[in-house]
PDB file of C-alpha atoms in Angstrom:
ATOM      1  CA  UNK P   4      -4.365  10.943 -10.101  1.00 88.00           C
ATOM      2  CA  UNK P   5      -2.252  13.687  -8.524  1.00 94.00           C
ATOM      3  CA  UNK P   6      -3.013  15.161  -5.079  1.00 94.00           C
ATOM      4  CA  UNK P   7      -1.124  18.205  -3.785  1.00 96.00           C
ATOM      5  CA  UNK P   8      -0.160  17.628  -0.142  1.00 96.00           C
ATOM      6  CA  UNK P   9       1.374  21.086   0.295  1.00 94.00           C
ATOM      7  CA  UNK P  10      -0.061  24.039   2.204  1.00 90.00           C
ATOM      8  CA  UNK P  11      -1.190  26.845  -0.084  1.00 88.00           C
ATOM      9  CA  UNK P  12       0.957  29.809   1.009  1.00 81.00           C
ATOM     10  CA  UNK P  13      -0.777  33.171   0.622  1.00 80.00           C
ATOM     11  CA  UNK P  14       0.304  36.813   0.847  1.00 77.00           C
ATOM     12  CA  UNK P  15      -0.882  37.161   4.447  1.00 74.00           C
ATOM     13  CA  UNK P  16       1.374  34.299   5.543  1.00 69.00           C
ATOM     14  CA  UNK P  17       4.361  35.879   3.831  1.00 68.00           C
ATOM     15  CA  UNK P  18       3.683  39.273   5.462  1.00 67.00           C
ATOM     16  CA  UNK P  19       3.388  37.617   8.856  1.00 62.00           C
ATOM     17  CA  UNK P  20       6.723  35.886   8.324  1.00 60.00           C
ATOM     18  CA  UNK P  21       8.363  39.180   7.319  1.00 59.00           C
ATOM     19  CA  UNK P  22       7.053  40.882  10.448  1.00 59.00           C
ATOM     20  CA  UNK P  23       8.230  38.033  12.619  1.00 52.00           C
ATOM     21  CA  UNK P  24      11.669  38.080  10.999  1.00 50.00           C
ATOM     22  CA  UNK P  25      12.069  41.779  11.773  1.00 53.00           C
ATOM     23  CA  UNK P  26      11.479  41.090  15.475  1.00 52.00           C
ATOM     24  CA  UNK P  27      13.703  38.022  15.767  1.00 51.00           C
ATOM     25  CA  UNK P  28      17.405  38.774  15.652  1.00 50.00           C
ATOM     26  CA  UNK P  29      18.323  35.094  16.017  1.00 48.00           C
ATOM     27  CA  UNK P  30      16.716  34.147  12.724  1.00 56.00           C
ATOM     28  CA  UNK P  31      17.428  35.388   9.227  1.00 62.00           C
ATOM     29  CA  UNK P  32      14.695  36.036   6.700  1.00 60.00           C
ATOM     30  CA  UNK P  33      16.031  33.043   4.755  1.00 62.00           C
ATOM     31  CA  UNK P  34      15.581  30.817   7.798  1.00 65.00           C
ATOM     32  CA  UNK P  35      12.040  31.984   8.407  1.00 68.00           C
ATOM     33  CA  UNK P  36      11.006  31.556   4.787  1.00 72.00           C
ATOM     34  CA  UNK P  37      12.554  28.103   4.925  1.00 72.00           C
ATOM     35  CA  UNK P  38      10.055  27.190   7.635  1.00 78.00           C
ATOM     36  CA  UNK P  39       7.033  28.605   5.834  1.00 81.00           C
ATOM     37  CA  UNK P  40       4.247  26.227   4.832  1.00 87.00           C
ATOM     38  CA  UNK P  41       5.078  22.623   3.999  1.00 91.00           C
ATOM     39  CA  UNK P  42       8.786  22.160   4.725  1.00 88.00           C
ATOM     40  CA  UNK P  43      11.349  20.044   6.490  1.00 88.00           C
ATOM     41  CA  UNK P  44      14.040  21.130   8.925  1.00 82.00           C
ATOM     42  CA  UNK P  45      17.471  20.566   7.401  1.00 77.00           C
ATOM     43  CA  UNK P  46      19.366  19.896  10.650  1.00 70.00           C
ATOM     44  CA  UNK P  47      22.691  20.184   8.779  1.00 73.00           C
ATOM     45  CA  UNK P  48      21.807  17.203   6.578  1.00 80.00           C
ATOM     46  CA  UNK P  49      21.774  16.879   2.796  1.00 82.00           C
ATOM     47  CA  UNK P  50      18.488  15.852   1.197  1.00 84.00           C
ATOM     48  CA  UNK P  51      19.136  12.665  -0.751  1.00 86.00           C
ATOM     49  CA  UNK P  52      17.701  12.962  -4.264  1.00 90.00           C
ATOM     50  CA  UNK P  53      16.453   9.380  -3.871  1.00 90.00           C
ATOM     51  CA  UNK P  54      13.868  10.941  -1.549  1.00 89.00           C
ATOM     52  CA  UNK P  55      12.305  12.773  -4.471  1.00 93.00           C
ATOM     53  CA  UNK P  56      10.172   9.695  -5.081  1.00 94.00           C
ATOM     54  CA  UNK P  57       9.292   7.236  -2.323  1.00 95.00           C
ATOM     55  CA  UNK P  58       6.521   4.864  -1.417  1.00 95.00           C
ATOM     56  CA  UNK P  59       4.135   6.865   0.741  1.00 96.00           C
ATOM     57  CA  UNK P  60       1.633   5.777   3.379  1.00 95.00           C
ATOM     58  CA  UNK P  61      -0.876   7.865   5.335  1.00 95.00           C
ATOM     59  CA  UNK P  62      -2.129   6.617   8.693  1.00 94.00           C
ATOM     60  CA  UNK P  63      -5.383   7.996  10.069  1.00 93.00           C
ATOM     61  CA  UNK P  64      -4.724   8.908  13.703  1.00 91.00           C
ATOM     62  CA  UNK P  65      -7.420  11.578  13.928  1.00 90.00           C
ATOM     63  CA  UNK P  66      -9.101   9.627  16.742  1.00 88.00           C
ATOM     64  CA  UNK P  67      -6.161  10.705  18.959  1.00 88.00           C
ATOM     65  CA  UNK P  68      -7.290  14.268  19.703  1.00 81.00           C
ATOM     66  CA  UNK P  69      -4.699  15.062  22.370  1.00 78.00           C
ATOM     67  CA  UNK P  70      -1.655  13.525  23.987  1.00 82.00           C
ATOM     68  CA  UNK P  71       0.594  11.082  22.189  1.00 93.00           C
ATOM     69  CA  UNK P  72       0.106   8.988  19.077  1.00 94.00           C
ATOM     70  CA  UNK P  73       1.517   5.609  20.058  1.00 93.00           C
ATOM     71  CA  UNK P  74       2.970   2.778  18.012  1.00 92.00           C
ATOM     72  CA  UNK P  75      -0.140   0.764  18.858  1.00 91.00           C
ATOM     73  CA  UNK P  76      -2.308   3.352  17.051  1.00 92.00           C
ATOM     74  CA  UNK P  77      -1.054   2.237  13.615  1.00 92.00           C
ATOM     75  CA  UNK P  78      -0.257  -1.042  11.897  1.00 92.00           C
ATOM     76  CA  UNK P  79       3.537  -0.972  11.923  1.00 92.00           C
ATOM     77  CA  UNK P  80       3.698  -4.215   9.959  1.00 92.00           C
ATOM     78  CA  UNK P  81       2.692  -2.222   6.867  1.00 93.00           C
ATOM     79  CA  UNK P  82       5.712   0.075   7.135  1.00 94.00           C
ATOM     80  CA  UNK P  83       8.743  -0.774   5.005  1.00 94.00           C
ATOM     81  CA  UNK P  84      12.274   0.599   4.722  1.00 95.00           C
ATOM     82  CA  UNK P  85      12.516   3.887   2.756  1.00 95.00           C
ATOM     83  CA  UNK P  86       8.791   4.618   3.125  1.00 96.00           C
ATOM     84  CA  UNK P  87       7.549   8.192   3.517  1.00 96.00           C
ATOM     85  CA  UNK P  88       5.160   7.701   6.453  1.00 97.00           C
ATOM     86  CA  UNK P  89       2.559  10.440   7.021  1.00 97.00           C
ATOM     87  CA  UNK P  90       0.090  11.029   9.831  1.00 96.00           C
ATOM     88  CA  UNK P  91      -3.352  12.551   9.458  1.00 94.00           C
ATOM     89  CA  UNK P  92      -4.350  14.194  12.746  1.00 92.00           C
ATOM     90  CA  UNK P  93      -6.865  16.691  11.347  1.00 90.00           C
ATOM     91  CA  UNK P  94      -4.956  19.587  12.959  1.00 89.00           C
ATOM     92  CA  UNK P  95      -4.569  21.626   9.769  1.00 87.00           C
ATOM     93  CA  UNK P  96      -8.309  21.347   9.112  1.00 85.00           C
ATOM     94  CA  UNK P  97      -9.344  22.283  12.636  1.00 87.00           C
ATOM     95  CA  UNK P  98      -6.915  25.091  13.478  1.00 85.00           C
ATOM     96  CA  UNK P  99      -5.711  28.087  11.509  1.00 80.00           C
ATOM     97  CA  UNK P 100      -2.256  27.529  10.096  1.00 80.00           C
ATOM     98  CA  UNK P 101       0.254  29.911  11.686  1.00 73.00           C
ATOM     99  CA  UNK P 102      -1.810  30.549  14.825  1.00 77.00           C
ATOM    100  CA  UNK P 103      -0.355  30.029  18.290  1.00 78.00           C
ATOM    101  CA  UNK P 104      -2.880  27.242  18.907  1.00 82.00           C
ATOM    102  CA  UNK P 105      -1.860  25.493  15.696  1.00 82.00           C
ATOM    103  CA  UNK P 106       1.768  25.194  16.783  1.00 82.00           C
ATOM    104  CA  UNK P 107       1.281  24.664  20.521  1.00 82.00           C
ATOM    105  CA  UNK P 108      -1.679  22.305  20.741  1.00 86.00           C
ATOM    106  CA  UNK P 109      -1.809  19.176  18.600  1.00 90.00           C
ATOM    107  CA  UNK P 110      -1.260  15.423  19.046  1.00 91.00           C
ATOM    108  CA  UNK P 111       2.399  14.435  18.956  1.00 93.00           C
ATOM    109  CA  UNK P 112       4.150  11.217  18.028  1.00 95.00           C
ATOM    110  CA  UNK P 113       5.332   9.268  21.050  1.00 95.00           C
ATOM    111  CA  UNK P 114       9.024   8.513  21.360  1.00 96.00           C
ATOM    112  CA  UNK P 115       8.340   4.787  21.016  1.00 96.00           C
ATOM    113  CA  UNK P 116       6.601   5.425  17.693  1.00 96.00           C
ATOM    114  CA  UNK P 117       9.390   7.702  16.443  1.00 96.00           C
ATOM    115  CA  UNK P 118      11.955   5.094  17.473  1.00 96.00           C
ATOM    116  CA  UNK P 119      10.017   2.289  15.791  1.00 96.00           C
ATOM    117  CA  UNK P 120       9.804   4.242  12.524  1.00 96.00           C
ATOM    118  CA  UNK P 121      13.510   5.073  12.493  1.00 96.00           C
ATOM    119  CA  UNK P 122      14.376   1.459  13.280  1.00 96.00           C
ATOM    120  CA  UNK P 123      12.214   0.442  10.314  1.00 95.00           C
ATOM    121  CA  UNK P 124      14.493   2.612   8.169  1.00 95.00           C
ATOM    122  CA  UNK P 125      11.851   4.997   6.835  1.00 96.00           C
ATOM    123  CA  UNK P 126      13.125   7.897   4.726  1.00 95.00           C
ATOM    124  CA  UNK P 127      10.693  10.595   5.883  1.00 95.00           C
ATOM    125  CA  UNK P 128       7.994  11.210   8.471  1.00 96.00           C
ATOM    126  CA  UNK P 129       5.251  13.722   7.700  1.00 95.00           C
ATOM    127  CA  UNK P 130       2.389  15.260   9.632  1.00 95.00           C
ATOM    128  CA  UNK P 131      -0.452  17.751   9.085  1.00 94.00           C
ATOM    129  CA  UNK P 132       0.669  19.819  12.062  1.00 91.00           C
ATOM    130  CA  UNK P 133       3.555  22.061  13.137  1.00 88.00           C
ATOM    131  CA  UNK P 134       5.779  19.127  14.044  1.00 91.00           C
ATOM    132  CA  UNK P 135       5.874  15.523  15.145  1.00 94.00           C
ATOM    133  CA  UNK P 136       6.450  16.790  18.696  1.00 93.00           C
ATOM    134  CA  UNK P 137       5.199  19.870  20.519  1.00 91.00           C
ATOM    135  CA  UNK P 138       7.546  22.892  20.859  1.00 89.00           C
ATOM    136  CA  UNK P 139       9.287  21.684  24.051  1.00 92.00           C
ATOM    137  CA  UNK P 140      10.833  18.676  22.244  1.00 93.00           C
ATOM    138  CA  UNK P 141      10.284  19.691  18.623  1.00 90.00           C
ATOM    139  CA  UNK P 142      13.954  20.251  17.778  1.00 88.00           C
ATOM    140  CA  UNK P 143      15.081  17.237  19.805  1.00 93.00           C
ATOM    141  CA  UNK P 144      12.807  14.963  17.768  1.00 93.00           C
ATOM    142  CA  UNK P 145      13.926  16.479  14.460  1.00 91.00           C
ATOM    143  CA  UNK P 146      17.597  16.030  15.357  1.00 91.00           C
ATOM    144  CA  UNK P 147      16.947  12.486  16.563  1.00 94.00           C
ATOM    145  CA  UNK P 148      15.403  11.637  13.204  1.00 93.00           C
ATOM    146  CA  UNK P 149      18.018  13.521  11.178  1.00 91.00           C
ATOM    147  CA  UNK P 150      20.832  11.631  12.902  1.00 91.00           C
ATOM    148  CA  UNK P 151      19.175   8.465  11.588  1.00 93.00           C
ATOM    149  CA  UNK P 152      18.808   9.841   8.047  1.00 91.00           C
ATOM    150  CA  UNK P 153      15.095  10.545   8.429  1.00 93.00           C
ATOM    151  CA  UNK P 154      13.637  13.912   7.395  1.00 92.00           C
ATOM    152  CA  UNK P 155      10.555  15.307   9.118  1.00 93.00           C
ATOM    153  CA  UNK P 156       8.070  17.077   6.830  1.00 95.00           C
ATOM    154  CA  UNK P 157       5.682  19.454   8.591  1.00 93.00           C
ATOM    155  CA  UNK P 158       2.372  21.108   7.643  1.00 93.00           C
ATOM    156  CA  UNK P 159       1.129  18.563   5.114  1.00 95.00           C
ATOM    157  CA  UNK P 160      -2.307  19.187   3.641  1.00 94.00           C
ATOM    158  CA  UNK P 161      -5.059  17.120   1.977  1.00 93.00           C
ATOM    159  CA  UNK P 162      -4.068  13.868   3.674  1.00 93.00           C
ATOM    160  CA  UNK P 163      -7.743  13.042   4.083  1.00 92.00           C
ATOM    161  CA  UNK P 164      -7.966  12.783   0.288  1.00 91.00           C
ATOM    162  CA  UNK P 165      -5.368  10.010   0.359  1.00 92.00           C
ATOM    163  CA  UNK P 166      -7.385   8.186   2.998  1.00 90.00           C
ATOM    164  CA  UNK P 167     -10.551   8.533   0.924  1.00 88.00           C
ATOM    165  CA  UNK P 168      -8.773   7.230  -2.171  1.00 86.00           C
ATOM    166  CA  UNK P 169      -6.529   4.368  -1.020  1.00 88.00           C
ATOM    167  CA  UNK P 170      -7.243   3.973   2.706  1.00 88.00           C
ATOM    168  CA  UNK P 171      -5.156   4.148   5.862  1.00 90.00           C
ATOM    169  CA  UNK P 172      -1.687   2.619   5.531  1.00 91.00           C
ATOM    170  CA  UNK P 173      -2.096   1.739   1.842  1.00 91.00           C
ATOM    171  CA  UNK P 174       0.854   2.530  -0.457  1.00 93.00           C
ATOM    172  CA  UNK P 175       1.040   5.233  -3.103  1.00 94.00           C
ATOM    173  CA  UNK P 176       3.853   7.200  -4.742  1.00 95.00           C
ATOM    174  CA  UNK P 177       4.980  10.297  -2.809  1.00 96.00           C
ATOM    175  CA  UNK P 178       7.045  12.918  -4.629  1.00 96.00           C
ATOM    176  CA  UNK P 179       8.869  15.605  -2.610  1.00 94.00           C
ATOM    177  CA  UNK P 180      10.526  18.616  -4.255  1.00 93.00           C
ATOM    178  CA  UNK P 181      12.437  20.933  -1.874  1.00 90.00           C
ATOM    179  CA  UNK P 182      13.824  24.307  -2.904  1.00 85.00           C
ATOM    180  CA  UNK P 183      17.591  24.562  -3.220  1.00 79.00           C
ATOM    181  CA  UNK P 184      18.629  27.023  -0.495  1.00 77.00           C
ATOM    182  CA  UNK P 185      22.168  27.165   0.866  1.00 73.00           C
ATOM    183  CA  UNK P 186      22.618  27.957   4.540  1.00 70.00           C
ATOM    184  CA  UNK P 187      18.938  27.705   5.466  1.00 71.00           C
ATOM    185  CA  UNK P 188      17.730  25.705   8.470  1.00 76.00           C
ATOM    186  CA  UNK P 189      14.534  24.681   6.684  1.00 81.00           C
ATOM    187  CA  UNK P 190      13.546  23.943   3.112  1.00 87.00           C
ATOM    188  CA  UNK P 191      10.048  24.580   1.750  1.00 89.00           C
ATOM    189  CA  UNK P 192       8.903  21.675  -0.384  1.00 92.00           C
ATOM    190  CA  UNK P 193       6.101  20.660  -2.686  1.00 94.00           C
ATOM    191  CA  UNK P 194       4.767  17.210  -1.828  1.00 96.00           C
ATOM    192  CA  UNK P 195       2.653  15.445  -4.427  1.00 96.00           C
ATOM    193  CA  UNK P 196       0.823  12.124  -4.112  1.00 96.00           C
ATOM    194  CA  UNK P 197       0.665  10.125  -7.322  1.00 94.00           C
ATOM    195  CA  UNK P 198      -2.035   7.461  -7.228  1.00 91.00           C
ATOM    196  CA  UNK P 199      -2.359   5.006 -10.054  1.00 83.00           C
ATOM    197  CA  UNK P 200      -5.899   4.874 -11.329  1.00 71.00           C
ATOM    198  CA  UNK P 201      -7.148   1.333 -11.780  1.00 64.00           C
ATOM    199  CA  UNK P 202     -10.029   0.098 -13.857  1.00 59.00           C
ATOM    200  CA  UNK P 203     -13.274  -0.592 -12.064  1.00 59.00           C
ATOM    201  CA  UNK P 204     -13.492  -3.777 -14.109  1.00 60.00           C
ATOM    202  CA  UNK P 205     -11.929  -6.812 -12.448  1.00 71.00           C
ATOM    203  CA  UNK P 206     -11.923 -10.493 -13.294  1.00 70.00           C
ATOM    204  CA  UNK P 207     -14.560 -12.066 -11.041  1.00 76.00           C
ATOM    205  CA  UNK P 208     -14.340 -15.771 -11.909  1.00 82.00           C
ATOM    206  CA  UNK P 209     -14.126 -18.327 -14.659  1.00 87.00           C
ATOM    207  CA  UNK P 210     -16.690 -21.103 -15.077  1.00 86.00           C
ATOM    208  CA  UNK P 211     -15.671 -24.692 -15.720  1.00 87.00           C
ATOM    209  CA  UNK P 212     -18.015 -27.543 -16.621  1.00 89.00           C
ATOM    210  CA  UNK P 213     -17.092 -30.909 -15.090  1.00 89.00           C
ATOM    211  CA  UNK P 214     -18.698 -34.321 -15.087  1.00 89.00           C
ATOM    212  CA  UNK P 215     -17.986 -35.078 -11.419  1.00 93.00           C
ATOM    213  CA  UNK P 216     -18.720 -31.930  -9.423  1.00 94.00           C
ATOM    214  CA  UNK P 217     -17.767 -33.339  -6.012  1.00 95.00           C
ATOM    215  CA  UNK P 218     -14.446 -34.748  -7.263  1.00 94.00           C
ATOM    216  CA  UNK P 219     -13.579 -31.378  -8.802  1.00 92.00           C
ATOM    217  CA  UNK P 220     -14.434 -29.536  -5.587  1.00 95.00           C
ATOM    218  CA  UNK P 221     -12.322 -31.921  -3.515  1.00 95.00           C
ATOM    219  CA  UNK P 222      -9.337 -31.534  -5.877  1.00 93.00           C
ATOM    220  CA  UNK P 223      -9.186 -27.732  -5.559  1.00 93.00           C
ATOM    221  CA  UNK P 224      -9.880 -27.805  -1.829  1.00 94.00           C
ATOM    222  CA  UNK P 225      -7.204 -30.433  -1.172  1.00 94.00           C
ATOM    223  CA  UNK P 226      -4.358 -29.096  -3.299  1.00 92.00           C
ATOM    224  CA  UNK P 227      -5.064 -25.368  -3.675  1.00 90.00           C
ATOM    225  CA  UNK P 228      -6.826 -24.468  -0.385  1.00 90.00           C
ATOM    226  CA  UNK P 229      -9.982 -23.395  -2.215  1.00 90.00           C
ATOM    227  CA  UNK P 230     -12.950 -22.259  -0.130  1.00 92.00           C
ATOM    228  CA  UNK P 231     -16.183 -23.623  -1.568  1.00 92.00           C
ATOM    229  CA  UNK P 232     -19.593 -22.023  -1.348  1.00 92.00           C
ATOM    230  CA  UNK P 233     -22.693 -24.046  -0.608  1.00 93.00           C
ATOM    231  CA  UNK P 234     -23.930 -25.988  -3.616  1.00 93.00           C
ATOM    232  CA  UNK P 235     -26.411 -24.334  -5.937  1.00 92.00           C
ATOM    233  CA  UNK P 236     -28.906 -26.674  -7.634  1.00 92.00           C
ATOM    234  CA  UNK P 237     -31.616 -25.847 -10.116  1.00 92.00           C
ATOM    235  CA  UNK P 238     -33.756 -29.004 -10.423  1.00 91.00           C
ATOM    236  CA  UNK P 239     -35.576 -27.660 -13.450  1.00 91.00           C
ATOM    237  CA  UNK P 240     -32.425 -27.255 -15.577  1.00 90.00           C
ATOM    238  CA  UNK P 241     -30.344 -29.867 -13.617  1.00 92.00           C
ATOM    239  CA  UNK P 242     -27.620 -27.194 -13.299  1.00 91.00           C
ATOM    240  CA  UNK P 243     -25.412 -27.490 -10.185  1.00 93.00           C
ATOM    241  CA  UNK P 244     -22.392 -25.426  -9.139  1.00 92.00           C
ATOM    242  CA  UNK P 245     -19.891 -24.441  -6.452  1.00 92.00           C
ATOM    243  CA  UNK P 246     -18.058 -21.122  -6.302  1.00 91.00           C
ATOM    244  CA  UNK P 247     -14.419 -21.649  -5.311  1.00 92.00           C
ATOM    245  CA  UNK P 248     -12.383 -18.747  -3.937  1.00 92.00           C
ATOM    246  CA  UNK P 249      -8.615 -18.531  -3.408  1.00 87.00           C
ATOM    247  CA  UNK P 250      -8.146 -15.524  -1.127  1.00 79.00           C
ATOM    248  CA  UNK P 251      -7.777 -12.426  -3.288  1.00 73.00           C
ATOM    249  CA  UNK P 252      -8.397 -12.424  -7.011  1.00 78.00           C
ATOM    250  CA  UNK P 253     -10.670 -14.299  -9.343  1.00 83.00           C
ATOM    251  CA  UNK P 254     -12.351 -17.573  -8.449  1.00 89.00           C
ATOM    252  CA  UNK P 255     -13.672 -20.638 -10.239  1.00 90.00           C
ATOM    253  CA  UNK P 256     -17.294 -21.632 -10.695  1.00 90.00           C
ATOM    254  CA  UNK P 257     -17.358 -25.413 -10.998  1.00 90.00           C
ATOM    255  CA  UNK P 258     -20.515 -26.442 -12.853  1.00 91.00           C
ATOM    256  CA  UNK P 259     -22.261 -29.570 -14.022  1.00 92.00           C
ATOM    257  CA  UNK P 260     -25.573 -30.596 -15.531  1.00 91.00           C
ATOM    258  CA  UNK P 261     -27.115 -33.506 -17.344  1.00 90.00           C
ATOM    259  CA  UNK P 262     -26.243 -34.159 -20.992  1.00 86.00           C
ATOM    260  CA  UNK P 263     -22.876 -32.368 -21.087  1.00 85.00           C
ATOM    261  CA  UNK P 264     -21.498 -32.095 -24.612  1.00 81.00           C
ATOM    262  CA  UNK P 265     -18.410 -34.163 -25.506  1.00 77.00           C
ATOM    263  CA  UNK P 266     -15.015 -32.527 -24.966  1.00 72.00           C
ATOM    264  CA  UNK P 267     -13.595 -30.773 -28.038  1.00 71.00           C
ATOM    265  CA  UNK P 268     -11.130 -33.053 -29.796  1.00 68.00           C
ATOM    266  CA  UNK P 269      -7.559 -32.322 -30.815  1.00 67.00           C
ATOM    267  CA  UNK P 270      -4.470 -31.318 -28.856  1.00 68.00           C
ATOM    268  CA  UNK P 271      -5.160 -27.588 -29.115  1.00 64.00           C
ATOM    269  CA  UNK P 272      -8.926 -27.017 -29.366  1.00 68.00           C
ATOM    270  CA  UNK P 273     -10.137 -23.389 -29.490  1.00 66.00           C
ATOM    271  CA  UNK P 274     -11.538 -21.806 -26.338  1.00 65.00           C
ATOM    272  CA  UNK P 275     -10.508 -22.682 -22.790  1.00 74.00           C
ATOM    273  CA  UNK P 276      -6.771 -23.464 -22.441  1.00 73.00           C
ATOM    274  CA  UNK P 277      -5.906 -23.755 -18.737  1.00 83.00           C
ATOM    275  CA  UNK P 278      -6.323 -22.415 -15.195  1.00 87.00           C
ATOM    276  CA  UNK P 279      -3.276 -20.795 -13.574  1.00 88.00           C
ATOM    277  CA  UNK P 280      -2.886 -20.785  -9.792  1.00 89.00           C
ATOM    278  CA  UNK P 281      -0.027 -19.101  -7.916  1.00 87.00           C
ATOM    279  CA  UNK P 282       1.462 -20.950  -4.938  1.00 88.00           C
ATOM    280  CA  UNK P 283       4.172 -18.460  -3.896  1.00 83.00           C
ATOM    281  CA  UNK P 284       7.626 -19.606  -4.988  1.00 87.00           C
ATOM    282  CA  UNK P 285       9.629 -22.201  -6.921  1.00 91.00           C
ATOM    283  CA  UNK P 286       9.946 -24.582  -3.981  1.00 91.00           C
ATOM    284  CA  UNK P 287       6.170 -24.591  -3.545  1.00 90.00           C
ATOM    285  CA  UNK P 288       5.693 -25.326  -7.260  1.00 92.00           C
ATOM    286  CA  UNK P 289       8.109 -28.279  -7.039  1.00 94.00           C
ATOM    287  CA  UNK P 290       6.593 -29.636  -3.823  1.00 94.00           C
ATOM    288  CA  UNK P 291       2.991 -29.467  -4.991  1.00 94.00           C
ATOM    289  CA  UNK P 292       3.854 -31.010  -8.353  1.00 95.00           C
ATOM    290  CA  UNK P 293       5.479 -33.992  -6.612  1.00 95.00           C
ATOM    291  CA  UNK P 294       2.562 -34.338  -4.214  1.00 95.00           C
ATOM    292  CA  UNK P 295       0.099 -34.463  -7.106  1.00 95.00           C
ATOM    293  CA  UNK P 296       2.297 -36.971  -8.944  1.00 96.00           C
ATOM    294  CA  UNK P 297       2.373 -39.265  -5.908  1.00 95.00           C
ATOM    295  CA  UNK P 298      -1.402 -38.986  -5.604  1.00 95.00           C
ATOM    296  CA  UNK P 299      -1.807 -40.267  -9.150  1.00 95.00           C
ATOM    297  CA  UNK P 300      -2.489 -37.114 -11.133  1.00 95.00           C
ATOM    298  CA  UNK P 301      -0.967 -36.738 -14.592  1.00 95.00           C
ATOM    299  CA  UNK P 302       1.813 -34.157 -14.897  1.00 96.00           C
ATOM    300  CA  UNK P 303       1.404 -32.585 -18.329  1.00 93.00           C
ATOM    301  CA  UNK P 304       4.474 -30.357 -17.985  1.00 93.00           C
ATOM    302  CA  UNK P 305       7.338 -30.638 -15.499  1.00 96.00           C
ATOM    303  CA  UNK P 306       8.453 -27.610 -13.430  1.00 95.00           C
ATOM    304  CA  UNK P 307      10.511 -25.250 -15.572  1.00 93.00           C
ATOM    305  CA  UNK P 308      11.130 -21.608 -16.430  1.00 90.00           C
ATOM    306  CA  UNK P 309       9.230 -20.776 -19.599  1.00 82.00           C
ATOM    307  CA  UNK P 310      10.410 -18.515 -22.383  1.00 80.00           C
ATOM    308  CA  UNK P 311       8.295 -15.651 -21.038  1.00 72.00           C
ATOM    309  CA  UNK P 312       9.982 -15.924 -17.640  1.00 78.00           C
ATOM    310  CA  UNK P 313       7.449 -17.853 -15.546  1.00 80.00           C
ATOM    311  CA  UNK P 314       8.397 -20.822 -13.361  1.00 91.00           C
ATOM    312  CA  UNK P 315       5.575 -23.322 -13.659  1.00 91.00           C
ATOM    313  CA  UNK P 316       4.342 -26.860 -14.066  1.00 95.00           C
ATOM    314  CA  UNK P 317       1.062 -28.173 -15.458  1.00 93.00           C
ATOM    315  CA  UNK P 318      -1.087 -30.913 -13.921  1.00 95.00           C
ATOM    316  CA  UNK P 319      -4.381 -32.368 -15.114  1.00 94.00           C
ATOM    317  CA  UNK P 320      -7.331 -32.179 -12.740  1.00 92.00           C
ATOM    318  CA  UNK P 321      -9.769 -35.125 -12.362  1.00 92.00           C
ATOM    319  CA  UNK P 322     -11.552 -34.108 -15.582  1.00 88.00           C
ATOM    320  CA  UNK P 323      -8.341 -33.701 -17.564  1.00 88.00           C
ATOM    321  CA  UNK P 324      -8.407 -29.877 -17.444  1.00 87.00           C
ATOM    322  CA  UNK P 325      -4.879 -28.353 -17.428  1.00 89.00           C
ATOM    323  CA  UNK P 326      -4.017 -26.530 -14.187  1.00 91.00           C
ATOM    324  CA  UNK P 327      -0.879 -24.405 -14.344  1.00 90.00           C
ATOM    325  CA  UNK P 328       0.980 -24.185 -11.022  1.00 92.00           C
ATOM    326  CA  UNK P 329       3.146 -21.064 -10.923  1.00 89.00           C
ATOM    327  CA  UNK P 330       5.002 -18.812  -8.497  1.00 88.00           C
TER     328      UNK P 330
END
């Protein structure tokens, strides 16, 4: 999915800029066009082509209707080096672009927030307003960021669509394409959000029949931090089960009932092969494997890097089902 985050420049805007340029001797027409619509101020810096594609994040700060947007208004722990961090204030939706009110009255980023973002090493800061600071300190903030290799992109549009699609602070791919002007103080740019579309179908859980339901539950709780649901029991069918969850991702439904069929014979029977659980890193794989060995569980495969590049071991649970422990 592609979302255009650039202001749609129309003929009226261009005519207004031409009229303004004729009245302002200090600015060339090139300079004024460079500051039209979605753009960033150059501040004598060269736009690194690595900035053409960055990880973007939009933070919803629309609850701050006036004054400063502080560092405490967003989750800074989500921000990573080289991110393109954008702020949705709602200004562009509420006020006419190009009006005096649009440029002179909008929430501004506090200096502590600007400092925190530059210290994080972000590549760009964007906002749906005329600047990250109001006119009195607009240029000062832009120069402060530029001196720390951070570009400020102004007049972003459609940020609410990002929030509706991925949520506040969630990552997506941001693509920024500035025009190639020489000697201009600002560069108009097209900013595009590229959001990977994911299938609505997700793995919910796998079901595993066991003879000893309580022993199976204890095994996954003890060694894999599983969270078990309350037990379900259908007296009529004798079916009993627990749902085990492991944070995010699919879970396991441990089941039992009377008169279970015998296990399929042979080393490689068709059907179920193994459960794979990630524990984080190689050291965790090694440590958990040794812990299980000391507790008397059979290690079917020692920790190793497989031919397809996974570091893993395999242990047998109380019923003899293979459990792959991987990074």
